[in-house]
Amino acid sequence: HCSDDDSTTRPLLLVTASVDKIVLKKPISVDIDLKIVGSVIWVGRSSIEIQLEVIQSTKENSDVSDSVALTANFIFVARDSKTGKAAPVNRLSPETEREKFLFEEAEARSKLRKRKRVDRREFEHGEINRLEALLAEGRIFCDMPALADRDSILLKDTHLENALICQPQQRNIHGRIFGGFLMHRAFELAFSTAYAFAGLVPCFLEVDHVDFLRPVDVGDFLRLKSCVLYTELENPDQPLINVEVVAHVTRPEIRTSEISNTFYFTFSVRPEAKATKNGFKIRNVVPATEEEARRILERMDAEMLTRKSQ
């Protein structure tokens, strides 16, 4: 899409800025071929949104719309290969009704992302009450653990962590660590966190918007820290487990640790798996500190905003 067919101009560097959302629409079979279809659906001045669909058709079901197993939207930004500054990209002219619909949806998502960045504000008025309500049970755990609700658990008690040194085989064409590798490792930790929390094999549903805040280089010491941020138990047939994974690039020699990515995964538990285990129950997760409560509320509000826009 960014090519100008002019050999005298510098090629653009295309960097993954974020992944808007990856949603698993149906289980994927390992013994049936997959087709991945990608297309540019929206462009800004220097950014591009690409929609991907993973399609798995069967003989019984040849309808493409019903065969979409997974959808994902990736946002790339164009950089001048010499200066590293933002560079303009080719325009996009949607023609069909479907193309216009996808373009408008992507435009709305772009505005929503900007709103989320602006909406990172201090909690006030009614939100203080929400914060206090979240902290109330956590304080009982800390101050009177014998009286705490047995169906709840402190957020800090759901933590898992792993660490790795990034290797050359994990780099992309720009010499940085491939974003897909980071997502893969984050997913494995999130899956393990949900597994240890629920006591049953979790079922992946989606990964929400992922921002690539800073590049990760070969040789970097990467630490991945996870926790169950909160659960949604209103629907007993599909309880939701929301897992946060934060990736830190740690440099012990200069005593720094910077966040490169934050991932939010949603899992459930298959009904047939629950049926095999009598007395199965997913606990409510409660924060012990104000910082934890704020993270939970910010995430809940972001998820609610996303659902309203869909």
Short mmCIF file of C-alpha atoms in Angstrom, two decimals:
data_model
loop_
_atom_site.label_atom_id
_atom_site.label_comp_id
_atom_site.label_asym_id
_atom_site.label_seq_id
_atom_site.Cartn_x
_atom_site.Cartn_y
_atom_site.Cartn_z
CA HIS A 1 0.00 0.00 0.00
CA CYS A 2 2.86 2.40 0.77
CA SER A 3 4.80 1.76 -2.43
CA ASP A 4 5.09 4.68 -4.87
CA ASP A 5 6.88 2.71 -7.61
CA ASP A 6 9.59 5.38 -7.61
CA SER A 7 13.13 4.00 -7.27
CA THR A 8 14.53 7.44 -6.41
CA THR A 9 12.58 7.86 -3.15
CA ARG A 10 13.57 6.30 0.15
CA PRO A 11 11.47 3.28 1.19
CA LEU A 12 9.38 3.76 4.30
CA LEU A 13 9.88 1.88 7.54
CA LEU A 14 6.62 0.33 8.73
CA VAL A 15 6.44 -0.20 12.48
CA THR A 16 3.72 -2.03 14.41
CA ALA A 17 2.17 0.65 16.63
CA SER A 18 -0.54 -1.49 18.19
CA VAL A 19 -2.93 -4.38 17.81
CA ASP A 20 -6.47 -3.14 18.24
CA LYS A 21 -8.09 -6.43 19.22
CA ILE A 22 -7.83 -10.13 18.43
CA VAL A 23 -11.08 -12.07 18.82
CA LEU A 24 -11.47 -15.85 18.56
CA LYS A 25 -14.93 -16.39 17.06
CA LYS A 26 -14.92 -20.20 17.06
CA PRO A 27 -12.54 -23.06 17.91
CA ILE A 28 -9.82 -23.71 15.32
CA SER A 29 -9.18 -27.31 14.25
CA VAL A 30 -5.55 -28.36 13.80
CA ASP A 31 -6.33 -30.75 10.91
CA ILE A 32 -8.12 -28.30 8.56
CA ASP A 33 -6.30 -25.75 6.41
CA LEU A 34 -6.44 -22.07 7.35
CA LYS A 35 -6.62 -19.09 5.02
CA ILE A 36 -5.52 -15.64 6.25
CA VAL A 37 -6.90 -12.64 4.38
CA GLY A 38 -5.57 -9.13 5.01
CA SER A 39 -6.52 -5.72 3.65
CA VAL A 40 -5.92 -2.05 4.36
CA ILE A 41 -9.23 -0.66 5.66
CA TRP A 42 -8.20 2.81 6.92
CA VAL A 43 -5.30 5.27 6.76
CA GLY A 44 -4.47 8.41 8.70
CA ARG A 45 -1.67 10.79 7.79
CA SER A 46 1.09 8.30 8.63
CA SER A 47 -0.83 5.37 10.10
CA ILE A 48 -2.47 2.37 8.50
CA GLU A 49 -5.04 -0.06 9.87
CA ILE A 50 -5.01 -3.57 8.44
CA GLN A 51 -7.80 -6.04 9.10
CA LEU A 52 -6.97 -9.73 9.14
CA GLU A 53 -9.40 -12.64 9.05
CA VAL A 54 -8.43 -16.25 9.68
CA ILE A 55 -10.85 -18.46 7.75
CA GLN A 56 -11.35 -22.18 8.27
CA SER A 57 -14.00 -23.72 6.03
CA THR A 58 -15.45 -27.20 6.21
CA LYS A 59 -17.40 -29.20 3.63
CA GLU A 60 -20.53 -28.74 5.72
CA ASN A 61 -20.04 -24.98 5.94
CA SER A 62 -18.85 -23.16 2.83
CA ASP A 63 -20.27 -19.74 3.81
CA VAL A 64 -17.22 -17.47 4.25
CA SER A 65 -18.90 -15.23 6.85
CA ASP A 66 -19.63 -18.24 9.05
CA SER A 67 -16.14 -19.65 8.47
CA VAL A 68 -14.23 -16.73 10.01
CA ALA A 69 -12.50 -18.22 13.05
CA LEU A 70 -10.47 -15.22 14.19
CA THR A 71 -10.29 -11.50 13.46
CA ALA A 72 -7.52 -9.02 14.23
CA ASN A 73 -6.82 -5.37 13.47
CA PHE A 74 -3.22 -4.14 13.33
CA ILE A 75 -2.15 -0.48 13.30
CA PHE A 76 1.14 0.35 11.61
CA VAL A 77 2.90 3.71 11.44
CA ALA A 78 5.19 4.83 8.62
CA ARG A 79 8.60 6.31 9.38
CA ASP A 80 11.15 7.90 7.10
CA SER A 81 13.98 5.35 6.85
CA LYS A 82 16.65 8.05 7.28
CA THR A 83 15.20 10.53 9.77
CA GLY A 84 12.93 8.15 11.68
CA LYS A 85 10.18 10.77 11.67
CA ALA A 86 6.55 10.16 10.72
CA ALA A 87 6.05 9.96 6.98
CA PRO A 88 2.82 10.39 5.00
CA VAL A 89 1.27 7.31 3.40
CA ASN A 90 -0.91 6.83 0.34
CA ARG A 91 -4.56 7.76 0.74
CA LEU A 92 -7.37 5.23 0.69
CA SER A 93 -10.59 5.62 -1.29
CA PRO A 94 -13.28 3.17 -0.13
CA GLU A 95 -15.69 2.41 -2.96
CA THR A 96 -18.10 -0.38 -2.03
CA GLU A 97 -20.60 -0.18 0.83
CA ARG A 98 -18.56 -2.76 2.76
CA GLU A 99 -15.33 -0.79 2.29
CA LYS A 100 -17.04 2.42 3.43
CA PHE A 101 -18.46 0.62 6.48
CA LEU A 102 -15.04 -0.78 7.47
CA PHE A 103 -13.41 2.64 6.94
CA GLU A 104 -15.98 4.38 9.16
CA GLU A 105 -15.61 1.72 11.87
CA ALA A 106 -11.81 2.12 11.83
CA GLU A 107 -12.18 5.91 11.97
CA ALA A 108 -14.37 5.51 15.07
CA ARG A 109 -11.78 3.21 16.68
CA SER A 110 -9.05 5.77 16.00
CA LYS A 111 -11.10 8.46 17.75
CA LEU A 112 -11.81 6.05 20.62
CA ARG A 113 -8.09 5.38 21.11
CA LYS A 114 -7.47 9.14 21.31
CA ARG A 115 -10.30 9.51 23.82
CA LYS A 116 -8.83 6.77 26.01
CA ARG A 117 -5.50 8.58 26.06
CA VAL A 118 -7.20 11.84 27.05
CA ASP A 119 -9.45 10.12 29.61
CA ARG A 120 -6.56 9.02 31.85
CA ARG A 121 -7.55 11.43 34.58
CA GLU A 122 -7.71 11.55 38.34
CA PHE A 123 -10.65 9.77 39.95
CA GLU A 124 -13.19 12.17 41.39
CA HIS A 125 -16.71 12.46 42.84
CA GLY A 126 -18.65 9.20 42.23
CA GLU A 127 -15.53 7.36 41.11
CA ILE A 128 -14.05 7.72 44.60
CA ASN A 129 -17.02 5.72 45.89
CA ARG A 130 -16.30 2.97 43.35
CA LEU A 131 -12.67 2.96 44.43
CA GLU A 132 -13.61 2.68 48.10
CA ALA A 133 -16.11 -0.11 47.41
CA LEU A 134 -13.45 -2.12 45.59
CA LEU A 135 -10.97 -1.63 48.42
CA ALA A 136 -13.39 -2.53 51.22
CA GLU A 137 -13.08 -6.32 50.84
CA GLY A 138 -9.34 -6.10 50.28
CA ARG A 139 -8.91 -4.27 53.57
CA ILE A 140 -10.69 -7.11 55.37
CA PHE A 141 -8.21 -9.57 53.81
CA CYS A 142 -5.31 -7.44 55.04
CA ASP A 143 -6.65 -6.52 58.49
CA MET A 144 -8.95 -9.44 59.40
CA PRO A 145 -8.06 -12.37 57.13
CA ALA A 146 -10.05 -14.89 59.20
CA LEU A 147 -13.24 -12.92 58.40
CA ALA A 148 -12.56 -12.46 54.69
CA ASP A 149 -14.91 -13.87 52.04
CA ARG A 150 -13.74 -17.38 51.13
CA ASP A 151 -15.08 -16.90 47.59
CA SER A 152 -12.66 -14.00 47.01
CA ILE A 153 -8.89 -13.78 46.60
CA LEU A 154 -6.42 -10.91 46.69
CA LEU A 155 -5.13 -9.74 43.33
CA LYS A 156 -1.52 -10.13 44.48
CA ASP A 157 -2.12 -13.83 45.15
CA THR A 158 -2.84 -14.47 41.44
CA HIS A 159 0.58 -13.22 40.26
CA LEU A 160 2.89 -15.19 37.98
CA GLU A 161 6.14 -14.03 36.38
CA ASN A 162 8.80 -15.19 33.95
CA ALA A 163 11.92 -13.70 32.44
CA LEU A 164 14.03 -14.18 29.31
CA ILE A 165 16.97 -12.78 27.39
CA CYS A 166 15.89 -11.77 23.87
CA GLN A 167 17.76 -13.66 21.15
CA PRO A 168 18.74 -12.74 17.54
CA GLN A 169 16.38 -15.34 16.02
CA GLN A 170 13.46 -13.40 17.54
CA ARG A 171 14.16 -10.15 15.66
CA ASN A 172 12.15 -8.66 12.80
CA ILE A 173 13.37 -7.08 9.56
CA HIS A 174 14.25 -3.88 11.45
CA GLY A 175 16.49 -5.69 13.92
CA ARG A 176 14.05 -5.31 16.83
CA ILE A 177 12.34 -8.13 18.70
CA PHE A 178 9.28 -9.21 16.71
CA GLY A 179 6.02 -7.99 18.27
CA GLY A 180 4.38 -11.34 17.55
CA PHE A 181 7.02 -13.07 19.69
CA LEU A 182 6.21 -10.75 22.61
CA MET A 183 2.49 -11.45 22.20
CA HIS A 184 3.17 -15.20 22.07
CA ARG A 185 5.14 -15.17 25.31
CA ALA A 186 2.55 -12.91 26.97
CA PHE A 187 -0.25 -15.25 25.89
CA GLU A 188 1.53 -18.29 27.33
CA LEU A 189 1.94 -16.55 30.70
CA ALA A 190 -1.67 -15.30 30.66
CA PHE A 191 -2.93 -18.80 29.82
CA SER A 192 -0.89 -20.27 32.68
CA THR A 193 -2.17 -17.58 35.05
CA ALA A 194 -5.81 -18.31 34.16
CA TYR A 195 -5.15 -22.07 34.38
CA ALA A 196 -3.64 -21.84 37.87
CA PHE A 197 -6.44 -19.51 38.96
CA ALA A 198 -9.44 -21.47 37.63
CA GLY A 199 -8.15 -24.98 38.23
CA LEU A 200 -9.37 -25.98 34.75
CA VAL A 201 -7.94 -25.50 31.26
CA PRO A 202 -9.04 -21.98 30.22
CA CYS A 203 -10.68 -21.14 26.91
CA PHE A 204 -9.22 -18.09 25.14
CA LEU A 205 -11.73 -15.48 23.98
CA GLU A 206 -9.85 -12.32 23.04
CA VAL A 207 -6.87 -10.05 23.57
CA ASP A 208 -7.71 -6.36 23.78
CA HIS A 209 -5.84 -3.37 22.38
CA VAL A 210 -2.05 -3.73 22.64
CA ASP A 211 0.26 -0.71 22.39
CA PHE A 212 3.94 -1.16 21.55
CA LEU A 213 5.28 1.61 23.80
CA ARG A 214 8.99 1.06 23.26
CA PRO A 215 11.06 -1.29 21.09
CA VAL A 216 12.67 -4.39 22.54
CA ASP A 217 16.21 -5.15 21.35
CA VAL A 218 18.32 -8.28 20.98
CA GLY A 219 20.01 -8.98 24.30
CA ASP A 220 17.38 -7.17 26.37
CA PHE A 221 16.41 -8.68 29.72
CA LEU A 222 12.62 -8.97 29.46
CA ARG A 223 10.41 -9.61 32.48
CA LEU A 224 6.74 -10.55 32.05
CA LYS A 225 4.47 -10.10 35.08
CA SER A 226 0.87 -11.27 35.13
CA CYS A 227 -2.16 -11.27 37.40
CA VAL A 228 -5.89 -11.89 37.25
CA LEU A 229 -7.12 -8.31 37.25
CA TYR A 230 -10.80 -9.08 37.79
CA THR A 231 -13.48 -11.65 37.01
CA GLU A 232 -17.01 -11.31 35.61
CA LEU A 233 -19.33 -13.91 37.09
CA GLU A 234 -22.79 -12.65 36.03
CA ASN A 235 -23.17 -15.41 33.41
CA PRO A 236 -22.55 -18.77 35.14
CA ASP A 237 -22.28 -20.52 31.75
CA GLN A 238 -19.43 -18.25 30.65
CA PRO A 239 -17.53 -16.72 33.57
CA LEU A 240 -14.85 -14.30 32.35
CA ILE A 241 -11.28 -14.17 33.66
CA ASN A 242 -9.47 -10.93 32.76
CA VAL A 243 -5.70 -11.30 32.88
CA GLU A 244 -3.16 -8.47 32.69
CA VAL A 245 0.40 -9.10 31.48
CA VAL A 246 2.99 -6.30 31.70
CA ALA A 247 6.30 -6.62 29.83
CA HIS A 248 9.27 -4.76 31.36
CA VAL A 249 12.65 -4.18 29.71
CA THR A 250 15.01 -4.33 32.70
CA ARG A 251 18.58 -3.03 32.72
CA PRO A 252 20.19 -3.93 36.06
CA GLU A 253 23.48 -2.22 35.19
CA ILE A 254 21.81 1.20 35.09
CA ARG A 255 18.99 0.29 37.50
CA THR A 256 16.07 0.94 35.13
CA SER A 257 12.93 -0.99 34.25
CA GLU A 258 10.64 0.34 31.51
CA ILE A 259 7.29 -0.99 30.32
CA SER A 260 7.34 -2.04 26.66
CA ASN A 261 3.84 -3.53 26.46
CA THR A 262 0.71 -4.13 28.50
CA PHE A 263 -1.55 -6.96 27.37
CA TYR A 264 -5.15 -7.70 28.43
CA PHE A 265 -6.44 -11.22 27.78
CA THR A 266 -9.93 -12.58 28.39
CA PHE A 267 -10.50 -16.27 29.10
CA SER A 268 -13.44 -18.43 30.08
CA VAL A 269 -13.89 -22.09 30.97
CA ARG A 270 -15.67 -24.53 28.67
CA PRO A 271 -19.06 -25.67 30.03
CA GLU A 272 -18.21 -29.33 29.40
CA ALA A 273 -15.06 -28.94 31.50
CA LYS A 274 -17.01 -27.39 34.37
CA ALA A 275 -19.52 -30.25 34.31
CA THR A 276 -16.78 -32.77 35.07
CA LYS A 277 -15.78 -31.01 38.28
CA ASN A 278 -18.37 -30.84 41.03
CA GLY A 279 -18.39 -27.70 43.11
CA PHE A 280 -16.37 -25.73 40.53
CA LYS A 281 -16.27 -22.01 41.31
CA ILE A 282 -14.29 -19.05 40.05
CA ARG A 283 -13.37 -16.59 42.79
CA ASN A 284 -13.90 -12.88 42.85
CA VAL A 285 -10.59 -10.91 42.74
CA VAL A 286 -10.17 -7.95 45.10
CA PRO A 287 -7.42 -5.29 45.31
CA ALA A 288 -5.38 -4.67 48.45
CA THR A 289 -3.99 -1.26 47.43
CA GLU A 290 -5.37 1.90 45.86
CA GLU A 291 -3.02 1.47 42.89
CA GLU A 292 -4.49 -2.00 42.18
CA ALA A 293 -8.04 -0.67 42.52
CA ARG A 294 -7.30 2.13 40.05
CA ARG A 295 -5.89 -0.34 37.51
CA ILE A 296 -9.03 -2.46 37.80
CA LEU A 297 -11.40 0.50 37.38
CA GLU A 298 -9.45 1.93 34.44
CA ARG A 299 -9.55 -1.44 32.72
CA MET A 300 -13.27 -1.94 33.42
CA ASP A 301 -14.06 1.53 32.06
CA ALA A 302 -11.94 0.96 28.93
CA GLU A 303 -13.69 -2.35 28.29
CA MET A 304 -17.11 -0.75 28.76
CA LEU A 305 -16.20 2.05 26.36
CA THR A 306 -15.10 -0.50 23.76
CA ARG A 307 -18.31 -2.52 24.10
CA LYS A 308 -20.47 0.59 23.71
CA SER A 309 -18.67 1.52 20.49
CA GLN A 310 -19.20 -1.91 18.92
#
